[in-house]
């Protein structure tokens, strides 16, 4: 297990929110940060602090993406026409690991990246093992034949804690998902409020 995957509950506690909406989140029991100073009373955040927190929350949600990769995603969102915050969400949701997670092939974004990295997924019939690979509307994501009986896959598809959003079509009889369209912020089923506009403010300072 990677260091990031081991620390996923620390992300929840650091943010003080159950960002994935999972029943096992420690925030359900302890609503303070991790570590020996976690219970100290927090002062009021500055504008910079609020923007930084919004960035860390969004970055953490997608499996704690590296800062370099997250900034690169922001720069691409800013380069494209239209609203930068909407573009940012669209790019993050177009990641292959995000689609694997949304399709409920696995239970967490961390597991989704690992699942893709281990070569269990084809995109339009081609084996793809890069979690950050950007899918386009209409792309077909299929679990490879030899991976369709994996326990982690079968258990995840039966989870009742979240639904597959309408911009993804999933067929569990074939273990295939189709990325129907790039979603808007309002379409994405975040368990907590995400504020990509603050992320844009953070990077455009």
PDB file of C-alpha atoms in Angstrom:
ATOM      1  CA  UNK A   1       0.000   0.000   0.000  1.00  0.00           C
ATOM      2  CA  UNK A   2       1.353   3.435  -0.864  1.00  0.00           C
ATOM      3  CA  UNK A   3       2.116   6.080   1.723  1.00  0.00           C
ATOM      4  CA  UNK A   4      -0.688   8.247   0.283  1.00  0.00           C
ATOM      5  CA  UNK A   5      -3.253   5.473   0.610  1.00  0.00           C
ATOM      6  CA  UNK A   6      -2.237   4.871   4.213  1.00  0.00           C
ATOM      7  CA  UNK A   7      -2.763   8.552   5.005  1.00  0.00           C
ATOM      8  CA  UNK A   8      -6.217   8.920   3.410  1.00  0.00           C
ATOM      9  CA  UNK A   9      -7.924   9.159   6.789  1.00  0.00           C
ATOM     10  CA  UNK A  10      -5.421  11.815   7.859  1.00  0.00           C
ATOM     11  CA  UNK A  11      -6.635  13.923   4.939  1.00  0.00           C
ATOM     12  CA  UNK A  12     -10.177  13.703   6.327  1.00  0.00           C
ATOM     13  CA  UNK A  13      -9.031  14.683   9.804  1.00  0.00           C
ATOM     14  CA  UNK A  14      -6.778  17.471   8.555  1.00  0.00           C
ATOM     15  CA  UNK A  15      -9.712  18.956   6.644  1.00  0.00           C
ATOM     16  CA  UNK A  16     -12.140  18.253   9.472  1.00  0.00           C
ATOM     17  CA  UNK A  17     -14.561  16.809   6.916  1.00  0.00           C
ATOM     18  CA  UNK A  18     -15.514  13.374   5.608  1.00  0.00           C
ATOM     19  CA  UNK A  19     -14.597  14.352   2.042  1.00  0.00           C
ATOM     20  CA  UNK A  20     -15.453  10.990   0.465  1.00  0.00           C
ATOM     21  CA  UNK A  21     -18.555  10.392   2.585  1.00  0.00           C
ATOM     22  CA  UNK A  22     -17.289   7.013   3.761  1.00  0.00           C
ATOM     23  CA  UNK A  23     -18.796   5.429   6.884  1.00  0.00           C
ATOM     24  CA  UNK A  24     -15.335   4.497   8.236  1.00  0.00           C
ATOM     25  CA  UNK A  25     -14.011   8.057   8.226  1.00  0.00           C
ATOM     26  CA  UNK A  26     -12.398   9.006  11.582  1.00  0.00           C
ATOM     27  CA  UNK A  27     -14.107  12.416  11.335  1.00  0.00           C
ATOM     28  CA  UNK A  28     -17.312  10.583  12.237  1.00  0.00           C
ATOM     29  CA  UNK A  29     -15.743  10.029  15.668  1.00  0.00           C
ATOM     30  CA  UNK A  30     -13.094  12.746  16.100  1.00  0.00           C
ATOM     31  CA  UNK A  31     -13.651  16.101  14.457  1.00  0.00           C
ATOM     32  CA  UNK A  32     -10.148  17.432  14.965  1.00  0.00           C
ATOM     33  CA  UNK A  33      -6.845  17.150  13.156  1.00  0.00           C
ATOM     34  CA  UNK A  34      -4.339  14.303  13.471  1.00  0.00           C
ATOM     35  CA  UNK A  35      -1.240  14.443  15.665  1.00  0.00           C
ATOM     36  CA  UNK A  36      -0.506  15.680  19.183  1.00  0.00           C
ATOM     37  CA  UNK A  37      -1.625  19.245  18.389  1.00  0.00           C
ATOM     38  CA  UNK A  38      -4.793  18.240  16.560  1.00  0.00           C
ATOM     39  CA  UNK A  39      -7.129  19.310  19.366  1.00  0.00           C
ATOM     40  CA  UNK A  40      -5.782  22.843  19.673  1.00  0.00           C
ATOM     41  CA  UNK A  41      -8.360  25.526  19.023  1.00  0.00           C
ATOM     42  CA  UNK A  42      -8.009  26.827  15.488  1.00  0.00           C
ATOM     43  CA  UNK A  43      -7.876  30.543  14.793  1.00  0.00           C
ATOM     44  CA  UNK A  44      -9.712  32.236  11.980  1.00  0.00           C
ATOM     45  CA  UNK A  45      -8.182  31.451   8.592  1.00  0.00           C
ATOM     46  CA  UNK A  46      -6.842  34.233   6.381  1.00  0.00           C
ATOM     47  CA  UNK A  47      -8.019  34.540   2.752  1.00  0.00           C
ATOM     48  CA  UNK A  48      -4.838  32.730   1.722  1.00  0.00           C
ATOM     49  CA  UNK A  49      -5.555  29.990   4.285  1.00  0.00           C
ATOM     50  CA  UNK A  50      -9.100  29.516   2.990  1.00  0.00           C
ATOM     51  CA  UNK A  51      -7.845  29.264  -0.594  1.00  0.00           C
ATOM     52  CA  UNK A  52      -5.068  26.855   0.396  1.00  0.00           C
ATOM     53  CA  UNK A  53      -7.537  24.672   2.288  1.00  0.00           C
ATOM     54  CA  UNK A  54      -9.869  24.547  -0.736  1.00  0.00           C
ATOM     55  CA  UNK A  55      -6.934  23.492  -2.923  1.00  0.00           C
ATOM     56  CA  UNK A  56      -5.746  20.823  -0.465  1.00  0.00           C
ATOM     57  CA  UNK A  57      -9.265  19.428  -0.138  1.00  0.00           C
ATOM     58  CA  UNK A  58      -9.821  19.132  -3.885  1.00  0.00           C
ATOM     59  CA  UNK A  59      -6.318  17.755  -4.456  1.00  0.00           C
ATOM     60  CA  UNK A  60      -6.763  15.252  -1.638  1.00  0.00           C
ATOM     61  CA  UNK A  61     -10.162  14.122  -2.918  1.00  0.00           C
ATOM     62  CA  UNK A  62      -8.659  12.784  -6.141  1.00  0.00           C
ATOM     63  CA  UNK A  63      -6.204  10.535  -4.343  1.00  0.00           C
ATOM     64  CA  UNK A  64      -3.908  13.290  -3.086  1.00  0.00           C
ATOM     65  CA  UNK A  65      -2.552  14.200  -6.522  1.00  0.00           C
ATOM     66  CA  UNK A  66       0.998  15.573  -6.473  1.00  0.00           C
ATOM     67  CA  UNK A  67       1.299  19.370  -6.402  1.00  0.00           C
ATOM     68  CA  UNK A  68       3.151  19.369  -9.738  1.00  0.00           C
ATOM     69  CA  UNK A  69       0.416  17.378 -11.458  1.00  0.00           C
ATOM     70  CA  UNK A  70      -2.411  19.356  -9.844  1.00  0.00           C
ATOM     71  CA  UNK A  71      -0.890  22.684 -10.880  1.00  0.00           C
ATOM     72  CA  UNK A  72      -0.425  21.364 -14.414  1.00  0.00           C
ATOM     73  CA  UNK A  73      -4.140  20.473 -14.456  1.00  0.00           C
ATOM     74  CA  UNK A  74      -5.020  23.987 -13.285  1.00  0.00           C
ATOM     75  CA  UNK A  75      -2.825  25.539 -15.991  1.00  0.00           C
ATOM     76  CA  UNK A  76      -4.579  23.471 -18.643  1.00  0.00           C
ATOM     77  CA  UNK A  77      -7.971  24.533 -17.232  1.00  0.00           C
ATOM     78  CA  UNK A  78      -6.905  28.198 -17.365  1.00  0.00           C
ATOM     79  CA  UNK A  79      -5.668  27.807 -20.953  1.00  0.00           C
ATOM     80  CA  UNK A  80      -9.010  26.464 -22.193  1.00  0.00           C
ATOM     81  CA  UNK A  81     -11.960  28.660 -23.117  1.00  0.00           C
ATOM     82  CA  UNK A  82     -14.751  29.140 -20.604  1.00  0.00           C
ATOM     83  CA  UNK A  83     -14.889  29.213 -16.820  1.00  0.00           C
ATOM     84  CA  UNK A  84     -11.581  28.051 -15.341  1.00  0.00           C
ATOM     85  CA  UNK A  85     -13.135  26.500 -12.210  1.00  0.00           C
ATOM     86  CA  UNK A  86     -15.599  24.477 -14.339  1.00  0.00           C
ATOM     87  CA  UNK A  87     -12.770  23.451 -16.672  1.00  0.00           C
ATOM     88  CA  UNK A  88     -10.725  22.310 -13.662  1.00  0.00           C
ATOM     89  CA  UNK A  89     -13.500  20.039 -12.414  1.00  0.00           C
ATOM     90  CA  UNK A  90     -14.064  18.717 -15.933  1.00  0.00           C
ATOM     91  CA  UNK A  91     -10.386  17.812 -16.274  1.00  0.00           C
ATOM     92  CA  UNK A  92     -10.224  16.150 -12.854  1.00  0.00           C
ATOM     93  CA  UNK A  93     -13.348  14.092 -13.578  1.00  0.00           C
ATOM     94  CA  UNK A  94     -11.932  13.099 -16.983  1.00  0.00           C
ATOM     95  CA  UNK A  95      -8.950  11.370 -15.379  1.00  0.00           C
ATOM     96  CA  UNK A  96      -9.042   7.623 -15.940  1.00  0.00           C
ATOM     97  CA  UNK A  97      -8.666   6.847 -12.237  1.00  0.00           C
ATOM     98  CA  UNK A  98     -11.554   9.216 -11.411  1.00  0.00           C
ATOM     99  CA  UNK A  99     -13.823   7.466 -13.942  1.00  0.00           C
ATOM    100  CA  UNK A 100     -12.881   4.039 -12.565  1.00  0.00           C
ATOM    101  CA  UNK A 101     -13.829   5.328  -9.095  1.00  0.00           C
ATOM    102  CA  UNK A 102     -17.083   6.977 -10.269  1.00  0.00           C
ATOM    103  CA  UNK A 103     -18.086   3.775 -12.092  1.00  0.00           C
ATOM    104  CA  UNK A 104     -17.753   1.937  -8.746  1.00  0.00           C
ATOM    105  CA  UNK A 105     -15.197  -0.533 -10.036  1.00  0.00           C
ATOM    106  CA  UNK A 106     -13.265   0.191  -6.817  1.00  0.00           C
ATOM    107  CA  UNK A 107     -14.181   1.723  -3.475  1.00  0.00           C
ATOM    108  CA  UNK A 108     -11.763   4.696  -3.194  1.00  0.00           C
ATOM    109  CA  UNK A 109      -9.810   7.076  -5.476  1.00  0.00           C
ATOM    110  CA  UNK A 110      -6.580   5.601  -4.052  1.00  0.00           C
ATOM    111  CA  UNK A 111      -7.690   2.084  -5.035  1.00  0.00           C
ATOM    112  CA  UNK A 112      -8.690   3.402  -8.473  1.00  0.00           C
ATOM    113  CA  UNK A 113      -5.177   4.693  -9.177  1.00  0.00           C
ATOM    114  CA  UNK A 114      -3.655   1.425  -8.022  1.00  0.00           C
ATOM    115  CA  UNK A 115      -6.172  -0.559 -10.089  1.00  0.00           C
ATOM    116  CA  UNK A 116      -5.242   1.407 -13.219  1.00  0.00           C
ATOM    117  CA  UNK A 117      -1.500   1.346 -12.491  1.00  0.00           C
ATOM    118  CA  UNK A 118      -1.573  -2.437 -12.199  1.00  0.00           C
ATOM    119  CA  UNK A 119      -2.906  -2.716 -15.740  1.00  0.00           C
ATOM    120  CA  UNK A 120      -6.451  -3.922 -15.045  1.00  0.00           C
ATOM    121  CA  UNK A 121      -8.115  -1.443 -17.432  1.00  0.00           C
ATOM    122  CA  UNK A 122      -8.528  -0.949 -21.184  1.00  0.00           C
ATOM    123  CA  UNK A 123      -9.624   2.338 -22.764  1.00  0.00           C
ATOM    124  CA  UNK A 124     -11.259   1.822 -26.164  1.00  0.00           C
ATOM    125  CA  UNK A 125      -9.697  -1.642 -26.251  1.00  0.00           C
ATOM    126  CA  UNK A 126      -6.172  -0.475 -25.434  1.00  0.00           C
ATOM    127  CA  UNK A 127      -4.513  -1.341 -22.138  1.00  0.00           C
ATOM    128  CA  UNK A 128      -3.908   1.903 -20.233  1.00  0.00           C
ATOM    129  CA  UNK A 129      -2.038   2.019 -16.919  1.00  0.00           C
ATOM    130  CA  UNK A 130      -1.749   5.777 -16.326  1.00  0.00           C
ATOM    131  CA  UNK A 131      -4.216   7.101 -13.760  1.00  0.00           C
ATOM    132  CA  UNK A 132      -3.945  10.684 -15.013  1.00  0.00           C
ATOM    133  CA  UNK A 133      -4.816   9.697 -18.600  1.00  0.00           C
ATOM    134  CA  UNK A 134      -7.529  12.099 -19.791  1.00  0.00           C
ATOM    135  CA  UNK A 135     -10.573  10.397 -21.265  1.00  0.00           C
ATOM    136  CA  UNK A 136     -12.881  12.031 -23.800  1.00  0.00           C
ATOM    137  CA  UNK A 137     -16.665  11.889 -24.013  1.00  0.00           C
ATOM    138  CA  UNK A 138     -17.637   8.596 -25.604  1.00  0.00           C
ATOM    139  CA  UNK A 139     -14.571   6.681 -24.396  1.00  0.00           C
ATOM    140  CA  UNK A 140     -15.241   3.111 -23.254  1.00  0.00           C
ATOM    141  CA  UNK A 141     -13.424   1.935 -20.122  1.00  0.00           C
ATOM    142  CA  UNK A 142     -13.399  -1.824 -19.625  1.00  0.00           C
ATOM    143  CA  UNK A 143     -11.945  -4.034 -16.920  1.00  0.00           C
ATOM    144  CA  UNK A 144      -9.603  -6.525 -18.594  1.00  0.00           C
ATOM    145  CA  UNK A 145     -10.951 -10.052 -18.909  1.00  0.00           C
ATOM    146  CA  UNK A 146      -8.496 -11.659 -16.494  1.00  0.00           C
ATOM    147  CA  UNK A 147      -9.288  -9.012 -13.833  1.00  0.00           C
ATOM    148  CA  UNK A 148     -13.097  -9.284 -13.864  1.00  0.00           C
ATOM    149  CA  UNK A 149     -13.236 -11.781 -11.005  1.00  0.00           C
ATOM    150  CA  UNK A 150     -11.089  -9.781  -8.577  1.00  0.00           C
ATOM    151  CA  UNK A 151     -12.700  -9.627  -5.120  1.00  0.00           C
ATOM    152  CA  UNK A 152     -12.038  -5.884  -4.745  1.00  0.00           C
ATOM    153  CA  UNK A 153     -13.952  -5.278  -7.981  1.00  0.00           C
ATOM    154  CA  UNK A 154     -16.961  -7.424  -7.098  1.00  0.00           C
ATOM    155  CA  UNK A 155     -17.240  -5.927  -3.596  1.00  0.00           C
ATOM    156  CA  UNK A 156     -17.002  -2.330  -4.864  1.00  0.00           C
ATOM    157  CA  UNK A 157     -19.788  -2.743  -7.452  1.00  0.00           C
ATOM    158  CA  UNK A 158     -22.115  -3.876  -4.658  1.00  0.00           C
ATOM    159  CA  UNK A 159     -21.433  -0.893  -2.375  1.00  0.00           C
ATOM    160  CA  UNK A 160     -24.596   1.026  -1.552  1.00  0.00           C
ATOM    161  CA  UNK A 161     -22.862   4.109  -0.080  1.00  0.00           C
ATOM    162  CA  UNK A 162     -22.714   5.969  -3.421  1.00  0.00           C
ATOM    163  CA  UNK A 163     -24.349   5.980  -6.849  1.00  0.00           C
ATOM    164  CA  UNK A 164     -22.871   6.167 -10.333  1.00  0.00           C
ATOM    165  CA  UNK A 165     -23.403   9.739 -11.671  1.00  0.00           C
ATOM    166  CA  UNK A 166     -25.394  10.228 -14.878  1.00  0.00           C
ATOM    167  CA  UNK A 167     -22.367  11.273 -16.928  1.00  0.00           C
ATOM    168  CA  UNK A 168     -21.075   7.702 -16.678  1.00  0.00           C
ATOM    169  CA  UNK A 169     -22.889   4.560 -17.830  1.00  0.00           C
ATOM    170  CA  UNK A 170     -21.787   1.361 -16.109  1.00  0.00           C
ATOM    171  CA  UNK A 171     -22.614  -2.192 -17.169  1.00  0.00           C
ATOM    172  CA  UNK A 172     -21.529  -4.580 -14.424  1.00  0.00           C
ATOM    173  CA  UNK A 173     -22.474  -7.693 -16.399  1.00  0.00           C
ATOM    174  CA  UNK A 174     -19.621  -6.802 -18.775  1.00  0.00           C
ATOM    175  CA  UNK A 175     -17.584  -4.616 -16.373  1.00  0.00           C
ATOM    176  CA  UNK A 176     -17.664  -1.772 -18.859  1.00  0.00           C
ATOM    177  CA  UNK A 177     -18.189   1.960 -18.291  1.00  0.00           C
ATOM    178  CA  UNK A 178     -18.784   4.672 -20.877  1.00  0.00           C
ATOM    179  CA  UNK A 179     -17.767   8.261 -20.207  1.00  0.00           C
ATOM    180  CA  UNK A 180     -20.893   9.902 -21.600  1.00  0.00           C
ATOM    181  CA  UNK A 181     -19.936  13.563 -21.176  1.00  0.00           C
ATOM    182  CA  UNK A 182     -17.664  15.931 -19.294  1.00  0.00           C
ATOM    183  CA  UNK A 183     -19.582  17.057 -16.191  1.00  0.00           C
ATOM    184  CA  UNK A 184     -20.106  20.494 -14.688  1.00  0.00           C
ATOM    185  CA  UNK A 185     -19.398  21.159 -11.006  1.00  0.00           C
ATOM    186  CA  UNK A 186     -23.115  20.843 -10.165  1.00  0.00           C
ATOM    187  CA  UNK A 187     -23.179  17.328 -11.694  1.00  0.00           C
ATOM    188  CA  UNK A 188     -20.380  15.891  -9.573  1.00  0.00           C
ATOM    189  CA  UNK A 189     -21.547  13.999  -6.455  1.00  0.00           C
ATOM    190  CA  UNK A 190     -19.066  15.349  -3.925  1.00  0.00           C
ATOM    191  CA  UNK A 191     -19.837  14.348  -0.331  1.00  0.00           C
ATOM    192  CA  UNK A 192     -18.780  17.833   0.833  1.00  0.00           C
ATOM    193  CA  UNK A 193     -18.785  21.261  -0.790  1.00  0.00           C
ATOM    194  CA  UNK A 194     -15.872  21.827  -3.162  1.00  0.00           C
ATOM    195  CA  UNK A 195     -14.857  25.364  -4.080  1.00  0.00           C
ATOM    196  CA  UNK A 196     -12.782  25.284  -7.269  1.00  0.00           C
ATOM    197  CA  UNK A 197     -13.232  29.065  -7.591  1.00  0.00           C
ATOM    198  CA  UNK A 198     -11.016  29.426  -4.486  1.00  0.00           C
ATOM    199  CA  UNK A 199      -8.456  27.101  -6.072  1.00  0.00           C
ATOM    200  CA  UNK A 200      -8.383  29.382  -9.112  1.00  0.00           C
ATOM    201  CA  UNK A 201      -7.886  32.390  -6.808  1.00  0.00           C
ATOM    202  CA  UNK A 202      -5.049  30.558  -5.046  1.00  0.00           C
ATOM    203  CA  UNK A 203      -3.114  29.897  -8.250  1.00  0.00           C
ATOM    204  CA  UNK A 204      -3.854  33.231  -9.893  1.00  0.00           C
ATOM    205  CA  UNK A 205      -2.498  35.315  -6.999  1.00  0.00           C
TER     206      UNK A 205
END
